[in-house]
XYZ file of C-alpha atoms in Angstrom:
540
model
C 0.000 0.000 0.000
C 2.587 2.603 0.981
C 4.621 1.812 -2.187
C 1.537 2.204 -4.611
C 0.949 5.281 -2.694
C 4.438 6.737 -2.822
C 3.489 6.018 -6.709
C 0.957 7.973 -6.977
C 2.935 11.005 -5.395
C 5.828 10.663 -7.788
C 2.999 10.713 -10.766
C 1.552 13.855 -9.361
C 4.808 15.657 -8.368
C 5.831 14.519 -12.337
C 2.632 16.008 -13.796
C 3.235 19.260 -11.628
C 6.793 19.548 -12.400
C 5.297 19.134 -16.362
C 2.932 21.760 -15.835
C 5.454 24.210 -14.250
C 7.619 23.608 -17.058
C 5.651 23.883 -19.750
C 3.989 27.502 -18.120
C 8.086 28.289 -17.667
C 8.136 28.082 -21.272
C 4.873 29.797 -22.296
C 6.128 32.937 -19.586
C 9.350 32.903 -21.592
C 8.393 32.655 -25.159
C 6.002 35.344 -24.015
C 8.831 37.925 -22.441
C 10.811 37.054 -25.589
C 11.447 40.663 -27.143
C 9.843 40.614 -30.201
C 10.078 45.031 -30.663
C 13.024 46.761 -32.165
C 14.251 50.359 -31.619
C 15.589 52.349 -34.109
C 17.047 55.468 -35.456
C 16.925 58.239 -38.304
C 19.224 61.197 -38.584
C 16.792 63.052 -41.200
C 12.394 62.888 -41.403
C 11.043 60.917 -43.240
C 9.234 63.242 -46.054
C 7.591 60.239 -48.289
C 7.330 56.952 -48.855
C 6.589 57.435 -52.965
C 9.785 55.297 -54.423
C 9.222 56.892 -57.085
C 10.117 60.663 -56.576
C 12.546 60.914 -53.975
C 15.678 59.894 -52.866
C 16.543 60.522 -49.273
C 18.649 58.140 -46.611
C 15.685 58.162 -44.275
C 13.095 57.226 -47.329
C 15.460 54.399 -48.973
C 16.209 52.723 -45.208
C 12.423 52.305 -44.468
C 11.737 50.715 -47.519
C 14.392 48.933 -47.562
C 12.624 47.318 -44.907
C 8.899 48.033 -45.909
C 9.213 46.078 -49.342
C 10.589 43.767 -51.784
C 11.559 43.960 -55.275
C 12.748 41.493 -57.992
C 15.780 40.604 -56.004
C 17.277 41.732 -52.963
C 21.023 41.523 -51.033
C 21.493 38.619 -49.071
C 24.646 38.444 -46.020
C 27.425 38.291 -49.057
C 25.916 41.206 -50.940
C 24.755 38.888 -53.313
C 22.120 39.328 -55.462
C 19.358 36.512 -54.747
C 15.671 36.215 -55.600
C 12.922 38.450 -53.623
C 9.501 38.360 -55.644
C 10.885 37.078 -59.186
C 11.769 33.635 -58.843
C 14.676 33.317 -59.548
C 17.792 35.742 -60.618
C 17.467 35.960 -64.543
C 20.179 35.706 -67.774
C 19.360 37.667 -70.060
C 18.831 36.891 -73.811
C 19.306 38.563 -76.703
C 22.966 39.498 -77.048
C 22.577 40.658 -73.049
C 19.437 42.870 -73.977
C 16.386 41.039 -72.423
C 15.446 39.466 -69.232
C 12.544 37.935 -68.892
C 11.262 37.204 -65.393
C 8.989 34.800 -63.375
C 7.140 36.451 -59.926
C 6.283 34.340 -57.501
C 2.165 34.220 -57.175
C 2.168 34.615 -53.792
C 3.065 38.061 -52.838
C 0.462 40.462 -51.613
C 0.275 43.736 -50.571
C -0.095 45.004 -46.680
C -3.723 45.707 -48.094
C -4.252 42.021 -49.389
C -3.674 43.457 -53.065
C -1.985 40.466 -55.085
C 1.528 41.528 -56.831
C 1.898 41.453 -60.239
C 3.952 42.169 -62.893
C 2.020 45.322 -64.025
C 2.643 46.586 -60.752
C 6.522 47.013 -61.711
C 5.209 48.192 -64.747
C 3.330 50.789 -63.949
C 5.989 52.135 -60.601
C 8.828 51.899 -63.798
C 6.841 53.678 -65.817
C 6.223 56.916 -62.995
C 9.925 56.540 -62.390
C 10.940 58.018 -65.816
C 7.896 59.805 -66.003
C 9.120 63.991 -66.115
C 4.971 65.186 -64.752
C 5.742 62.955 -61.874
C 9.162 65.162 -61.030
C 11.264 62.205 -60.298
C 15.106 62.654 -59.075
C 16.559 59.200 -59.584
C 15.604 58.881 -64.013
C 19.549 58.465 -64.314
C 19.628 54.742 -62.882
C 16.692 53.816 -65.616
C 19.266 54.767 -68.545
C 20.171 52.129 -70.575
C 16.802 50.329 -70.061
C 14.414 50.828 -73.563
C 13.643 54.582 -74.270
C 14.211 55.605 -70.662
C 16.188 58.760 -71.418
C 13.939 59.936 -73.944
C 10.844 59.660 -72.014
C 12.718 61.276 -69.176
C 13.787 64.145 -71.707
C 9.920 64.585 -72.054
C 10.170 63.311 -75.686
C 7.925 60.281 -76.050
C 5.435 58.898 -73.619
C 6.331 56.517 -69.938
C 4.248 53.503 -72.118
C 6.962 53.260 -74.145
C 9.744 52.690 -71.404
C 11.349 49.015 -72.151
C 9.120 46.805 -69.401
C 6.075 44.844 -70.189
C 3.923 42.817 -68.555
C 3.140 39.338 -70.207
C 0.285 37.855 -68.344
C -0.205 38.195 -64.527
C 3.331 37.077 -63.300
C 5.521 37.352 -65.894
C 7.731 40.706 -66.725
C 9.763 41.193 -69.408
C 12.737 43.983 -69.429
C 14.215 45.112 -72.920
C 17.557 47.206 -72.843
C 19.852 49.686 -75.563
C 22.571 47.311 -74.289
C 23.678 45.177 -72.089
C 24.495 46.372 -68.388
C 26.995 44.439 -66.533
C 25.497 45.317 -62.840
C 21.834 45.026 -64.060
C 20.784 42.538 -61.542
C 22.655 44.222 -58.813
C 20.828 47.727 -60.021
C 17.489 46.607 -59.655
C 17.953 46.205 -56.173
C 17.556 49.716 -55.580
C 14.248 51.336 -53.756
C 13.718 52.846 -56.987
C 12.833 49.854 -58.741
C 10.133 48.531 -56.299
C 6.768 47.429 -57.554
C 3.685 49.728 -56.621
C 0.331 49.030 -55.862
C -1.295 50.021 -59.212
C -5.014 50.238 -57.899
C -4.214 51.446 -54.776
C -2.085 54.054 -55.973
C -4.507 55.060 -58.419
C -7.303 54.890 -55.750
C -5.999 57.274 -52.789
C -4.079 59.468 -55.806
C -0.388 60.204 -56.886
C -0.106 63.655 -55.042
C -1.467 61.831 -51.621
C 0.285 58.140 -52.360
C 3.315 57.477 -49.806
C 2.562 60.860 -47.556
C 1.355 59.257 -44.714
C 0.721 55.450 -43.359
C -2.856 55.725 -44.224
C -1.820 56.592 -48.222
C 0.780 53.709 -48.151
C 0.797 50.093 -48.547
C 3.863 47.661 -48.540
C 4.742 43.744 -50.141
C 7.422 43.471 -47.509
C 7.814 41.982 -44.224
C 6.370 44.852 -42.334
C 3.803 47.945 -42.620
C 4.200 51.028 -41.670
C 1.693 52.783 -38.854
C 1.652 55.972 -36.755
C 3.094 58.147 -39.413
C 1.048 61.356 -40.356
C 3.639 62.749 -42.784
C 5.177 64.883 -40.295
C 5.961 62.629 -37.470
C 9.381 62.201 -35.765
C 8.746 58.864 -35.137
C 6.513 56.243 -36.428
C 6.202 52.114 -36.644
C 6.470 49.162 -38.846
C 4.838 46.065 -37.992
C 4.654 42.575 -39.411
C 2.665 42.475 -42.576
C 0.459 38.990 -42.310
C -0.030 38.717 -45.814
C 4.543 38.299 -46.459
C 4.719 35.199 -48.296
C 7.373 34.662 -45.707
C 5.815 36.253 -42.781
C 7.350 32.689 -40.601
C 10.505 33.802 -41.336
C 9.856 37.100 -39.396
C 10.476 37.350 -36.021
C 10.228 40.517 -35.252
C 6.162 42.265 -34.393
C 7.545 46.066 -34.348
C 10.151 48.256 -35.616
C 10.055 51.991 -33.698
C 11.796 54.417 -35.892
C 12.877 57.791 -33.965
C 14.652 60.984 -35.833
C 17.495 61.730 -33.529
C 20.205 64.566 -35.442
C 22.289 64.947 -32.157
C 24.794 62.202 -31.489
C 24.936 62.912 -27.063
C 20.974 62.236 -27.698
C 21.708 59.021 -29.902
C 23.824 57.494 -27.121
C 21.876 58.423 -24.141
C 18.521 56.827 -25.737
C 20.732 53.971 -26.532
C 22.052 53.685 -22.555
C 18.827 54.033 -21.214
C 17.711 51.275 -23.895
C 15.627 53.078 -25.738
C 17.167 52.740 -29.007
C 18.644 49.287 -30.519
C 21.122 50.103 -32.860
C 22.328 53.942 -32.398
C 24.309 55.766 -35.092
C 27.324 58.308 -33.399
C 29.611 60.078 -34.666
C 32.095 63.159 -33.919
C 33.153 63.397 -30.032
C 30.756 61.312 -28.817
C 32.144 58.433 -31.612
C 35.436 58.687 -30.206
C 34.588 58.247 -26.442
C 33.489 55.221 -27.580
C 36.107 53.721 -29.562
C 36.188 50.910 -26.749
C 32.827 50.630 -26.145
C 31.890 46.680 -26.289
C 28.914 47.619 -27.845
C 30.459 49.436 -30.818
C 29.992 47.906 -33.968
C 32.008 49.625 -37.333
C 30.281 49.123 -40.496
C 32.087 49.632 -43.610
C 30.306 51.558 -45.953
C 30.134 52.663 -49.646
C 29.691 56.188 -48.611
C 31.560 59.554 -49.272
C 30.486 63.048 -48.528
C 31.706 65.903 -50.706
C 30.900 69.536 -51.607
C 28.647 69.997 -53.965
C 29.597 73.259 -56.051
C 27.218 74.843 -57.672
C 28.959 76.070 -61.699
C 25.367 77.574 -62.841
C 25.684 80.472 -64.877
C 26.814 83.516 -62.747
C 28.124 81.926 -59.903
C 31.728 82.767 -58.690
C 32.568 78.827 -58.702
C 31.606 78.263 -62.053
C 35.545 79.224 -62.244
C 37.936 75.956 -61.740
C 40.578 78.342 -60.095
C 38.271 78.868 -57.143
C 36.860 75.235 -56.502
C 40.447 73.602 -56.754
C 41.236 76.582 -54.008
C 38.525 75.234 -51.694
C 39.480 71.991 -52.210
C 43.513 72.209 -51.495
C 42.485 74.564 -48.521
C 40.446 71.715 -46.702
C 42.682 70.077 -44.044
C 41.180 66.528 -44.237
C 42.957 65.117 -41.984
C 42.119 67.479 -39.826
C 38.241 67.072 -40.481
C 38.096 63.286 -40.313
C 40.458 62.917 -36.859
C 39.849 65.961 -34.809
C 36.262 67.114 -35.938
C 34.682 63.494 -36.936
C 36.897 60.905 -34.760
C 34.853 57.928 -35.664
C 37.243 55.975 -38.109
C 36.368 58.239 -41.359
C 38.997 58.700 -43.678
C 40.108 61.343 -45.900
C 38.805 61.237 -49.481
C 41.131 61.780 -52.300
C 38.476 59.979 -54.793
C 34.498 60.456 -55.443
C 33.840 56.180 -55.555
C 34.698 55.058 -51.883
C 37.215 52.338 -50.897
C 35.736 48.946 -50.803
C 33.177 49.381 -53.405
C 34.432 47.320 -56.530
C 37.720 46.512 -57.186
C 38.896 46.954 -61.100
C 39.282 43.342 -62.027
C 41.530 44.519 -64.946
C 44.558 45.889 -62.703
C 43.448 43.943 -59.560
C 43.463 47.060 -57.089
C 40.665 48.854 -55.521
C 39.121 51.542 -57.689
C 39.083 53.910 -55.202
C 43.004 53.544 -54.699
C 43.907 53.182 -58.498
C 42.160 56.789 -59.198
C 42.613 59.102 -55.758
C 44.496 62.125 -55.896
C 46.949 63.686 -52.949
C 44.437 65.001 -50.387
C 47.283 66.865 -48.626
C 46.155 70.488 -47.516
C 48.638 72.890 -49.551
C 47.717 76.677 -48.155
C 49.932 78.574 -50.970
C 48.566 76.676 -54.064
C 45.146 77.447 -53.118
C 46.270 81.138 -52.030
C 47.440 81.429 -55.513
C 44.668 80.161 -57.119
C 41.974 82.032 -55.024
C 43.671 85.445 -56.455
C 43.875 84.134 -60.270
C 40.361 82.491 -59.811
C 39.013 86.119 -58.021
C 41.369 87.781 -60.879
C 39.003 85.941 -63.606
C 35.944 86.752 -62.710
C 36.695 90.134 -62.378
C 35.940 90.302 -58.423
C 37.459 91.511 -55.545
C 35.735 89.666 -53.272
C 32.734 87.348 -52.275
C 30.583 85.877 -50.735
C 29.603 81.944 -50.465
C 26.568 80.536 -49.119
C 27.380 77.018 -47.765
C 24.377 74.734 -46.892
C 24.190 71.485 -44.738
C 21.339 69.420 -43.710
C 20.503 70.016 -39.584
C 22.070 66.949 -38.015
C 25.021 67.324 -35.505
C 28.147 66.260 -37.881
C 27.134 68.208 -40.535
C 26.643 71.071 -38.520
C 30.198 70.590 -37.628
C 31.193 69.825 -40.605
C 30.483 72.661 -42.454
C 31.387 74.902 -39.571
C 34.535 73.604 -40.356
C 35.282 74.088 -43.674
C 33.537 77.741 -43.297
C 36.294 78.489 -41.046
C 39.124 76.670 -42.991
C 38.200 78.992 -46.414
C 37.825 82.146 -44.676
C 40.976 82.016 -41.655
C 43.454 80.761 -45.146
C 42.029 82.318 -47.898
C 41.435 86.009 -48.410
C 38.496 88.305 -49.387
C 35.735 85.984 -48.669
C 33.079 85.466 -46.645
C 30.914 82.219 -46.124
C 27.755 81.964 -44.661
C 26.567 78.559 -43.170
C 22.443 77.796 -43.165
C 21.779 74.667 -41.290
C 18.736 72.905 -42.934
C 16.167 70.084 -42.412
C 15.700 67.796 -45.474
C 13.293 69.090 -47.666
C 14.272 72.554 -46.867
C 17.579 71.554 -48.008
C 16.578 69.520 -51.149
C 14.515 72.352 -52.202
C 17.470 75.340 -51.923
C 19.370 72.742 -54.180
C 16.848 72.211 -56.957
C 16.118 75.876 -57.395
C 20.081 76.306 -57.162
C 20.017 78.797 -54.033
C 23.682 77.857 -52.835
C 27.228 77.969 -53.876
C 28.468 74.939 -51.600
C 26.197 72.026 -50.412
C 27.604 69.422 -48.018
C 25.850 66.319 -49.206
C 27.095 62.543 -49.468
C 26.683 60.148 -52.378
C 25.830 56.457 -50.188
C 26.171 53.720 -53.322
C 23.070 52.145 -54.136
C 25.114 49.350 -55.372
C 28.694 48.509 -55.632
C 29.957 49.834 -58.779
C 31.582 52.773 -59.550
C 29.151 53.724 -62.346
C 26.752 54.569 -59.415
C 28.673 57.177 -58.195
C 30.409 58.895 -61.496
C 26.994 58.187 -63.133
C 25.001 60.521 -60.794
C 27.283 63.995 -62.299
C 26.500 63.435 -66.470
C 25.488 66.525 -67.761
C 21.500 67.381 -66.931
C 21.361 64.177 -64.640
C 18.943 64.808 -61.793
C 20.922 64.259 -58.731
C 23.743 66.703 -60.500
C 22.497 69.855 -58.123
C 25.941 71.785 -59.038
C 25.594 71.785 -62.035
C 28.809 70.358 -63.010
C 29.226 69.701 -67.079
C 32.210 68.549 -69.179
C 31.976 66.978 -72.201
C 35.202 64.522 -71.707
C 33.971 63.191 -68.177
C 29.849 62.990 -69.964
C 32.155 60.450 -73.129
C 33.465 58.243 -70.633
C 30.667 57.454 -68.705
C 28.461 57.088 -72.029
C 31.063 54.817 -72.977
C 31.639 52.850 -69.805
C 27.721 52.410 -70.050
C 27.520 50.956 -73.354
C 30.978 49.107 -73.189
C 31.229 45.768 -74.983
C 34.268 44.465 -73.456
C 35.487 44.735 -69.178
C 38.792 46.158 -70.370
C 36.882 49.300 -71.960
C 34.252 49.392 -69.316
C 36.881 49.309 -66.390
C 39.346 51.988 -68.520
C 36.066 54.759 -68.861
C 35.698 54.225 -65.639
C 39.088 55.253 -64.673
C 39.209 58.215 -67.289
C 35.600 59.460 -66.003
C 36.852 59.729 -62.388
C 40.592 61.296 -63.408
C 38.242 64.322 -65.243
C 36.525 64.615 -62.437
C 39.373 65.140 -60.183
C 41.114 67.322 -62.958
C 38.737 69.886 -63.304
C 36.934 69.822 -59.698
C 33.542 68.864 -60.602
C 32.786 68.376 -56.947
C 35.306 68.605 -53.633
C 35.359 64.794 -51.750
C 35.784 65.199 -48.243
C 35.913 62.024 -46.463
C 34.687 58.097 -46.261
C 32.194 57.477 -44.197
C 33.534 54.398 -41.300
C 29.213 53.896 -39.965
C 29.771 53.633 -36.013
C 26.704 52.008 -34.707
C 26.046 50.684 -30.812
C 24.030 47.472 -30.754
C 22.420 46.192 -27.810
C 23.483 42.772 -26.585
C 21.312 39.833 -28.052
C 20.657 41.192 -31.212
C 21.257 39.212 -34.169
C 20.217 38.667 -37.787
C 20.564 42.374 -39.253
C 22.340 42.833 -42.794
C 24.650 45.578 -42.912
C 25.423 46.142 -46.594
C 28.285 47.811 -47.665
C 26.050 49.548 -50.503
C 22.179 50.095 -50.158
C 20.648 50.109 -46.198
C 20.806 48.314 -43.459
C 18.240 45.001 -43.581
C 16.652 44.321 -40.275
C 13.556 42.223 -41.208
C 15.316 38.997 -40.264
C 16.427 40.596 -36.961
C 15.726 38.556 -33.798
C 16.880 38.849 -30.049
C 18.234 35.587 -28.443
């Protein structure tokens, strides 16, 4: 009896100890953090893929949608909603592509083909005022409908049947695959688009719908902060681990690090001072990036830096050394070349492109002292007076502080006035051409060196100084339309030497991406061009 009963104990003290464990489990599983905090140094303005081009813009969508194909860990280009990475046919000149039949919209839209169609065809579109028509050149008729001259229908995409796109080129395009990658060259919800209206699509959560892992809520169009969470109808919403993402604009790096201490924020972006306290921070991450900010100098008609004398003086005056160690401090290095280090290497000389084509980016006071009076000489000035604008985050602030006092404590008879920006403000000074410098950054889209040089052709949209010469516009033309790697790789070269030569723009520095990451988190992409990909992100 007392053995049957001692039995009947260890069954129940078994079945409890079950229990327990199993509501261990649920309590855990439950606690496991399933939110994700994040930052933006800019607003976000829109969410239309098709008109704008901003850091804050591309990064959300980035994580708010799918295209054809997408970058996986290696920066490799694998499938996303086509079904697999296409050849093309035709001497290199056509791809035709498969979607995948399930992919729907946050709004339970199905995606198909006409979809890409009809975002392509607003891309190129000049009514629809879009800034990134450059990277469509080379597909069918894309730089004549963007020159207004025959009609978006007419651009080189079609839709055959429901899932089934086919893409027609001038030529073939080594880095195709690779460019259509970009946010540009996401799909769009054709009916829903067409439903809410172009001027309202993309300005607010209510006007926007994604095919991606998450949607985006809480965003009025003028928030500083707003939300993504997990779109149920991903055709790999089980991959997704993640419920939220909490974007917040922070432009001061002391704010960026105390949010991050007090565990507000995830993955924090610093720079400047507060970057190198924290050079030994456990939690600091360095991401190498594609990335180079420059001077944008404006050569319209009229302007005192239409003359070559006075950029190249700017340029030899700027101490980068200087800049990137005592006024950055967070591993950015001097730039002696527009395309970054890292970003392709020329597989006809077997060195990095960036390294094959800098120049010296010593600081030499008397050359530019001599060239400021010639240059001032030319014009037929005696003095004046630059207006030097900067977006309204922190380093750029200090940035451009800095190279307002460099120009006017070495060089003489000129004064520069520094207007600190937000976005929009700033994108609109430099479309109407209301500045002589703009501090601005190029952040590759893609790792190629045609998609930096390509972005400062004659006319090109994303060319806000202005800059024109006819040998640099040849080169690229001819690295685009290249038959052969040797002659692709050797434009390339010459394109970025003319640049240099006649000062088409002033490189500053490399971008080194400090970032503090809380413990536990795993699973984000860090591409070395495009955005940061956190919709696999998990905690463990």
């Amino acid at each position: 009896m007392k053995r049957k009963g001692l039995g009947k104990l260890a069954i129940s003290l078994a079945i409890g100890v079950s229990f327990l464990s199993a509501c261990s489990a649920k309590t855990s599983a439950a606690k496991q953090k399933t939110t994700l905090n994040l930052m933006q140094t800019s607003e976000l303005t829109t969410l239309d893929n098709t008109n704008q081009a901003t850091m804050s813009e591309f990064s959300t969508l980035t994580n708010l949608d799918e295209g054809l194909y997408k970058l996986n860990s290696q920066n490799e280009v694998v499938p996303a909603l086509a079904k697999k990475v296409a050849k093309p046919a035709n001497g290199g000149k056509t791809y035709t592509i498969q979607l995948r039949k399930n992919a729907r919209w946050s709004n339970g839209d199905q995606v198909t083909a006409q979809d890409f169609v009809y975002s392509w065809r607003r891309s190129v579109d000049p009514t629809n005022k879009p800034v990134y028509t450059y990277v469509f050149s080379g597909i069918k008729n894309a730089d004549a409908i963007a020159a207004g001259k025959i009609s978006p229908t007419q651009l080189g995409i079609k839709a055959i049947g429901k899932y089934k796109l086919q893409i027609n080129l001038e030529h073939p395009m080594q880095s195709f695959n690779k460019l259509v990658t970009m946010p540009v060259f996401l799909p769009q919800d054709k009916a829903f688009v067409q439903k809410v209206g172009t001027k309202k699509y993309g300005t607010n959560a209510k006007y926007t719908v994604s095919n991606g892992a998450f949607k985006i809520t809480k965003w009025t169009g003028v928030d500083d902060s707003y939300s993504l969470v997990k779109n149920k109808y991903y055709y790999a919403k089980n991959q997704i681990k993640l419920k939220k993402i909490n974007y917040t604009t922070v432009k001061d790096d002391n704010t960026a690090y105390n949010l991050f201490k007090t565990n507000k924020l995830d993955d924090a972006t610093v720079s400047g001072v507060v970057a190198q306290g924290l050079q030994n921070n456990k939690n600091l991450k360095k991401v190498s990036r594609a990335w180079t900010y420059y001077l944008q100098v404006n050569q319209g008609s009229g302007r005192p830096l239409a003359n070559a004398k006075l950029r190249k003086a700017i340029s030899l005056i700027i101490n980068r050394k200087e800049l990137t160690q005592k006024v950055l401090g967070d591993g950015s290095t001097a730039a002696g070349s527009f395309v970054s280090p890292k970003t392709a290497t020329d597989p006809t000389t077997g060195k990095d492109f960036s390294k094959e084509t800098a120049v010296s980016t010593q600081q030499n006071v008397k050359e530019a002292k001599e060239l400021w009076k010639e240059g001032l000489a030319e014009i037929g000035k005696s003095s004046v007076t630059l207006n030097l604008i900067a977006e309204d985050t922190e380093t750029q602030n200090k940035v451009a502080e800095y190279i307002q006092s460099a120009i006017q404590s070495n060089l003489n008879n000129v004064t520069v006035k520094v207007q600190d920006l937000p976005a929009k403000s700033l994108s609109n000074k430099k479309a109407a051409g209301e500045f002589d410098l703009s501090l601005w950054y190029w952040l590759a889209d893609y790792a190629d060196p045609i998609n930096y040089l390509g972005i400062l052709t004659t006319g090109n949209s994303m060319n806000s100084g202005k800059y024109s010469d006819h040998s640099f516009d040849s080169y690229v033309e001819n690295a685009q339309t290249a038959k052969t790697k040797a002659a692709y790789w050797s434009n390339l070269r010459n394109a970025e030497n003319q640049l240099q030569k006649t000062t088409g723009i002033i490189p500053l520095y490399y971008v080194k991406e400090d970032h503090l990451v809380q413990d536990g988190l795993n699973g984000v992409i860090y591409h070395t061009a495009g955005f940061a990909d956190y919709t696999r992100a998990y905690w463990k």
